Coordinates of C-alpha atoms and ligand atoms in Angstrom, one line a residue:
M1 CA -119.0 119.4 -70.4
K2 CA -122.1 119.9 -68.4
T3 CA -122.3 123.0 -66.2
E4 CA -122.8 120.9 -63.1
H5 CA -119.4 119.2 -63.7
V6 CA -117.6 122.3 -64.7
N7 CA -118.7 124.0 -61.5
Q8 CA -117.8 121.1 -59.3
I9 CA -114.4 120.7 -60.8
T10 CA -113.7 124.4 -60.7
E11 CA -114.6 124.5 -57.0
A12 CA -112.4 121.6 -56.1
V13 CA -109.5 122.9 -58.2
N14 CA -109.8 126.4 -56.6
A15 CA -109.7 124.9 -53.1
V16 CA -106.4 123.1 -54.0
K17 CA -105.1 126.3 -55.6
A18 CA -105.9 128.3 -52.4
M19 CA -103.8 126.1 -50.1
D20 CA -100.2 125.2 -49.6
V21 CA -100.3 121.6 -50.7
K22 CA -97.7 119.3 -49.0
N23 CA -99.1 116.0 -50.3
F24 CA -101.8 114.3 -52.2
Y25 CA -103.5 111.0 -51.2
F26 CA -105.7 108.9 -53.6
V27 CA -108.0 106.7 -51.6
A28 CA -110.5 104.1 -52.8
C29 CA -111.1 100.3 -53.3
G30 CA -110.8 97.9 -56.2
G31 CA -111.5 99.3 -59.6
S32 CA -112.0 102.8 -58.2
M33 CA -108.6 102.7 -56.6
A34 CA -107.0 101.6 -59.9
S35 CA -108.8 104.5 -61.7
L36 CA -107.5 107.0 -59.2
A37 CA -104.0 105.6 -59.5
T38 CA -103.7 107.0 -63.0
G39 CA -104.0 110.5 -61.4
D40 CA -101.4 109.6 -58.8
Y41 CA -99.1 108.5 -61.7
F42 CA -99.4 111.8 -63.5
L43 CA -99.0 113.9 -60.4
N44 CA -95.8 112.0 -59.5
R45 CA -94.5 112.4 -63.0
E46 CA -95.3 116.1 -63.3
L47 CA -95.0 117.6 -59.8
D48 CA -92.4 117.6 -57.0
I49 CA -95.2 117.3 -54.4
P50 CA -95.5 113.7 -53.0
S51 CA -98.5 111.7 -53.8
R52 CA -99.6 108.1 -53.0
V53 CA -102.4 105.7 -53.4
Y54 CA -104.1 103.9 -50.5
T55 CA -106.8 101.3 -50.3
S56 CA -109.3 102.9 -48.1
N57 CA -109.1 100.7 -45.0
E58 CA -105.3 100.8 -44.9
F59 CA -105.4 104.6 -45.2
V60 CA -107.5 104.8 -42.0
H61 CA -105.5 102.2 -40.1
V62 CA -102.1 103.5 -41.1
D63 CA -103.0 107.1 -40.3
P64 CA -100.2 108.5 -42.5
K65 CA -98.0 111.0 -40.6
G66 CA -98.2 113.5 -43.5
L67 CA -102.0 113.7 -43.4
G68 CA -103.2 117.1 -42.3
E69 CA -104.4 120.5 -43.3
N70 CA -101.9 120.7 -46.1
S71 CA -103.1 117.4 -47.7
V72 CA -105.5 116.9 -50.6
V73 CA -107.3 113.6 -50.3
I74 CA -109.1 112.5 -53.5
L75 CA -111.5 109.6 -52.9
R76 CA -113.5 107.7 -55.4
S77 CA -116.4 105.3 -55.2
H78 CA -118.6 104.5 -58.1
S79 CA -121.6 103.8 -55.9
G80 CA -120.5 106.2 -53.2
T81 CA -121.4 103.6 -50.6
T82 CA -118.3 101.5 -50.1
P83 CA -118.0 101.7 -46.3
E84 CA -114.2 101.7 -46.1
T85 CA -114.1 104.7 -48.5
V86 CA -116.8 106.6 -46.7
E87 CA -114.9 106.0 -43.4
A88 CA -111.7 107.2 -45.1
A89 CA -113.4 110.5 -46.2
K90 CA -114.6 111.2 -42.6
F91 CA -111.1 110.3 -41.3
A92 CA -109.3 112.6 -43.7
R93 CA -111.8 115.4 -43.0
S94 CA -111.3 115.0 -39.3
K95 CA -107.6 115.6 -39.9
G96 CA -108.3 118.9 -41.6
A97 CA -107.4 117.7 -45.2
V98 CA -109.2 119.0 -48.2
T99 CA -111.4 116.1 -49.4
I100 CA -112.7 115.6 -52.9
A101 CA -115.1 112.8 -53.6
V102 CA -115.5 111.4 -57.2
S103 CA -118.7 109.4 -57.7
M104 CA -121.7 108.8 -59.9
E105 CA -124.0 109.3 -56.9
V106 CA -124.1 112.8 -55.4
E107 CA -126.6 111.8 -52.8
S108 CA -124.3 109.0 -51.6
P109 CA -122.7 108.7 -48.1
L110 CA -119.3 109.3 -49.6
C111 CA -120.4 112.6 -51.2
Q112 CA -122.0 113.7 -48.0
A113 CA -118.8 112.9 -46.1
A114 CA -116.4 114.8 -48.4
E115 CA -116.1 118.5 -48.6
Y116 CA -116.0 118.7 -52.4
V117 CA -117.9 116.5 -54.8
V118 CA -117.2 115.7 -58.4
H119 CA -120.0 113.8 -60.1
Y120 CA -119.8 111.8 -63.3
N121 CA -122.4 110.2 -65.5
Y122 CA -122.4 106.5 -66.1
K123 CA -123.8 104.7 -69.1
D124 CA -126.7 107.1 -69.5
G125 CA -125.8 108.2 -73.0
S126 CA -123.9 111.3 -71.9
D127 CA -120.8 112.4 -73.9
A128 CA -117.6 110.8 -72.6
I129 CA -116.4 114.1 -71.3
D130 CA -119.1 113.8 -68.6
G131 CA -118.3 110.2 -67.9
E132 CA -115.9 108.8 -65.4
T133 CA -112.7 109.3 -67.4
G134 CA -113.6 112.7 -68.8
V135 CA -114.5 114.1 -65.5
Y136 CA -111.6 112.6 -63.6
F137 CA -109.0 113.6 -66.2
S138 CA -110.4 117.1 -66.2
L139 CA -110.0 117.2 -62.4
I140 CA -106.4 115.9 -62.4
F141 CA -105.2 118.2 -65.3
G142 CA -107.1 121.1 -63.7
I143 CA -105.2 120.5 -60.4
L144 CA -101.9 120.2 -62.3
N145 CA -102.6 123.4 -64.1
A146 CA -103.5 125.2 -60.9
V147 CA -100.4 123.9 -58.9
S148 CA -97.9 124.2 -61.8
P149 CA -99.4 126.1 -64.7
N150 CA -98.3 124.8 -68.1
E151 CA -99.7 125.4 -71.6
K152 CA -99.7 121.6 -72.2
Y153 CA -102.2 121.0 -69.5
D154 CA -104.5 123.6 -71.1
R155 CA -104.2 121.6 -74.3
V156 CA -105.0 118.3 -72.5
L157 CA -108.1 119.9 -71.0
K158 CA -109.2 121.1 -74.5
Q159 CA -108.5 117.9 -76.3
L160 CA -110.4 115.8 -73.7
S161 CA -113.4 116.8 -75.8
H162 CA -112.2 114.2 -78.3
L163 CA -112.7 111.3 -75.8
E164 CA -116.1 110.3 -77.1
N165 CA -114.7 109.8 -80.7
L166 CA -111.5 108.2 -79.4
F167 CA -113.5 105.7 -77.4
E168 CA -115.8 104.9 -80.2
T169 CA -113.1 104.5 -82.9
N170 CA -110.8 102.5 -80.7
K171 CA -113.6 100.2 -79.5
K172 CA -114.6 99.6 -83.1
N173 CA -110.9 99.0 -84.2
T174 CA -110.2 96.4 -81.5
F175 CA -113.6 94.7 -81.3
D176 CA -112.8 91.8 -83.6
R177 CA -109.5 91.0 -81.9
A178 CA -111.1 91.2 -78.4
F179 CA -113.9 88.9 -79.5
E180 CA -111.4 86.5 -81.0
Y181 CA -109.3 86.6 -77.8
G182 CA -112.4 85.5 -75.8
K183 CA -112.9 82.6 -78.1
E184 CA -109.3 81.5 -78.0
N185 CA -109.0 81.8 -74.2
K186 CA -112.4 80.6 -73.1
R187 CA -111.1 77.4 -71.5
E188 CA -108.2 79.1 -69.7
K189 CA -108.3 78.7 -65.9
I190 CA -105.6 81.2 -65.3
I191 CA -104.5 84.4 -67.1
Y192 CA -101.7 86.6 -65.9
T193 CA -101.8 90.3 -66.8
M194 CA -98.8 92.6 -67.0
G195 CA -98.1 96.3 -67.4
S196 CA -96.1 99.2 -66.1
G197 CA -96.3 102.9 -65.4
A198 CA -99.9 104.2 -65.6
Y199 CA -100.9 100.9 -67.2
Y200 CA -99.9 98.7 -64.3
H201 CA -103.1 99.9 -62.6
Q202 CA -105.1 98.8 -65.6
A203 CA -103.5 95.3 -65.4
Y204 CA -104.4 95.3 -61.7
S205 CA -108.0 96.3 -62.4
F206 CA -108.3 93.7 -65.2
T207 CA -107.0 91.0 -62.9
S208 CA -108.9 91.9 -59.8
C209 CA -112.2 93.2 -61.1
L210 CA -112.7 91.6 -64.5
L211 CA -110.9 88.3 -64.4
M212 CA -111.2 87.3 -60.7
E213 CA -114.4 89.1 -59.5
M214 CA -116.5 89.0 -62.7
L215 CA -115.2 86.0 -64.6
W216 CA -113.8 83.9 -61.8
I217 CA -110.6 83.2 -63.7
H218 CA -107.4 82.9 -61.6
S219 CA -105.0 85.8 -62.2
N220 CA -102.2 87.9 -60.9
A221 CA -101.2 91.4 -62.1
I222 CA -97.5 91.4 -62.6
H223 CA -95.5 94.6 -63.0
S224 CA -93.4 94.3 -66.2
G225 CA -90.4 95.5 -64.2
E226 CA -91.0 92.8 -61.5
F227 CA -91.5 90.0 -64.0
F228 CA -87.8 89.1 -64.0
H229 CA -87.7 89.1 -60.2
G230 CA -89.7 86.0 -59.5
P231 CA -92.8 85.6 -61.6
F232 CA -91.1 84.8 -64.9
E233 CA -90.2 81.3 -63.6
I234 CA -93.8 80.4 -64.2
T235 CA -93.5 81.0 -68.0
D236 CA -94.1 78.0 -70.2
F237 CA -95.6 77.3 -73.7
D238 CA -99.1 76.9 -72.3
V239 CA -99.2 79.8 -69.8
P240 CA -101.4 82.7 -70.9
F241 CA -100.3 86.4 -70.5
L242 CA -102.3 89.5 -71.4
I243 CA -99.6 92.2 -71.6
I244 CA -100.3 96.0 -72.0
K245 CA -97.5 97.6 -74.0
G246 CA -97.9 101.1 -72.7
D247 CA -97.4 104.4 -74.5
G248 CA -95.1 106.3 -72.1
P249 CA -91.7 106.3 -70.5
T250 CA -91.9 102.8 -69.1
R251 CA -92.6 101.2 -72.5
P252 CA -89.1 99.6 -72.5
L253 CA -90.0 97.6 -69.4
D254 CA -93.0 96.2 -71.2
E255 CA -91.0 95.4 -74.3
R256 CA -88.5 93.5 -72.3
A257 CA -91.2 91.4 -70.6
I258 CA -92.9 90.8 -73.9
N259 CA -89.7 89.6 -75.6
F260 CA -89.1 87.1 -72.8
A261 CA -92.7 85.9 -72.5
E262 CA -93.1 85.4 -76.3
K263 CA -89.9 83.3 -76.4
F264 CA -91.3 80.7 -74.0
S265 CA -95.1 81.0 -74.1
N266 CA -97.4 80.5 -77.1
K267 CA -100.2 82.4 -75.4
V268 CA -99.1 86.0 -75.2
E269 CA -101.6 88.6 -76.0
V270 CA -100.2 92.1 -76.4
V271 CA -102.4 95.2 -76.3
D272 CA -100.2 97.9 -77.8
V273 CA -101.4 101.3 -76.7
A274 CA -99.1 103.0 -79.2
E275 CA -101.1 101.4 -82.1
L276 CA -104.4 102.9 -80.9
D277 CA -106.1 105.8 -82.7
Y278 CA -105.2 109.2 -81.2
T279 CA -107.0 111.5 -83.7
G280 CA -107.2 115.0 -82.4
V281 CA -104.5 114.5 -79.8
D282 CA -101.2 116.4 -80.1
E283 CA -98.1 114.2 -80.5
D284 CA -96.6 115.4 -77.2
L285 CA -99.9 114.7 -75.3
R286 CA -100.3 111.0 -76.3
E287 CA -98.8 109.9 -73.0
Y288 CA -101.7 111.5 -71.1
F289 CA -104.4 110.0 -73.3
G290 CA -103.2 106.5 -73.7
P291 CA -104.4 105.3 -70.3
A292 CA -107.8 106.8 -70.9
I293 CA -108.2 105.0 -74.2
A294 CA -106.7 101.7 -73.1
G295 CA -109.4 101.3 -70.4
V296 CA -112.3 101.0 -72.9
V297 CA -110.2 98.7 -75.2
L298 CA -109.3 96.3 -72.4
R299 CA -112.9 96.1 -71.2
Q300 CA -113.8 94.6 -74.6
Y301 CA -111.3 91.7 -73.9
A302 CA -113.4 90.9 -70.8
D303 CA -116.6 91.2 -72.8
G304 CA -115.1 88.7 -75.3
L305 CA -114.3 86.3 -72.5
A306 CA -117.8 86.7 -71.0
E307 CA -119.4 86.1 -74.4
H308 CA -117.5 82.9 -75.0
T309 CA -117.4 81.5 -71.5
G310 CA -121.1 82.2 -71.1
H311 CA -120.2 83.8 -67.7
P312 CA -121.8 87.3 -67.6
L313 CA -119.7 90.0 -66.0
S314 CA -122.6 90.8 -63.6
V315 CA -122.6 87.5 -61.6
R316 CA -121.3 87.6 -58.0
R317 CA -121.4 85.0 -55.2
Y318 CA -120.4 87.1 -52.2
M319 CA -120.0 90.8 -53.2
W320 CA -122.8 93.0 -52.1
K321 CA -124.7 89.8 -51.1
M322 CA -123.7 89.3 -47.5
E323 CA -121.8 90.9 -44.6
Y324 CA -118.0 90.7 -45.1
Ligands
LIG401 N1 -115.2 95.6 -59.1 C1 -115.6 96.6 -58.2 C2 -115.1 97.8 -58.5 O1 -115.5 98.2 -59.8 C3 -115.4 98.9 -57.5 O2 -114.7 100.0 -57.9 C4 -115.0 98.5 -56.2 C5 -115.5 99.5 -55.1 O3 -116.8 99.9 -55.3 P1 -117.1 101.4 -55.4 O4 -116.4 102.0 -56.6 O5 -118.6 101.5 -55.6 O6 -116.6 102.0 -54.1 O7 -115.6 97.2 -55.9 C6 -115.2 96.3 -56.8 O8 -113.8 96.2 -56.8

């Protein structure tokens, strides 16, 4: 990892270590919020300190009672310019919280507003450990190790160096299927996504950012556990589902949803995270790496749809084009 990133992460982790943390807040919008939510999931699973995710504007308007000097607020904005997130950083800081901004732009308004900055490289040829996932996972497992030291977090931090290979291998292994998926589904007007645990946020991100924002395909991200409490009534032979079968404690929830969906729909695509390649990752650490690897694999499914629909992922009608 680049020295710049090591230093930034160390500074942020030391700040967390030096305080008596009462709660963590993860604050961002859209895809950035979904990315942060993986950290929230791990903190909730590993620590007894409460943590929660907010979309930036709600965070400011709700003004959570627990927000104060003993709070750690982690904000993320890819561009560093999303106004709601910049406002949330200023707000959290005014409440005395420790603020950590994660962004690809260190000169951005978000990074200027927050106390600590953690930068990542984006599509510039850097190794994956310096990219968004490598840097963010290093921050989260650094925080976990600082708050509740455990040798397994040390091993996660070391094995994150395999991310580059894991991304490449898994992208290669799933490319053909993702491309085929795009071909098979290019005429679909609606595609539901499903997932649970850390993967629910990836379903959300796939629905909101990739299908709705970038491909203009109607969608809804359904939690596998919630499927049976309303949404499953929509299931029929011609209703498409893209279901993430996670690698973690909530996998049984996904299996139950898949069993049902496959019984009544002919259009169920399952992305099984347990079948991905985890070379270099200890057996007991797979749960931590699955969400990191699944992200790049899922992106290829969107690339497959873009290729076959002829709708590039870069096209927007409203976003960043007008006041809203
Ligand atoms: N699809 C984009 C996301 O990718 C982005 O994360 C979000 C916020 O933008 P930023 O991350 O720059 O704050 O806007 C949209 O939702």
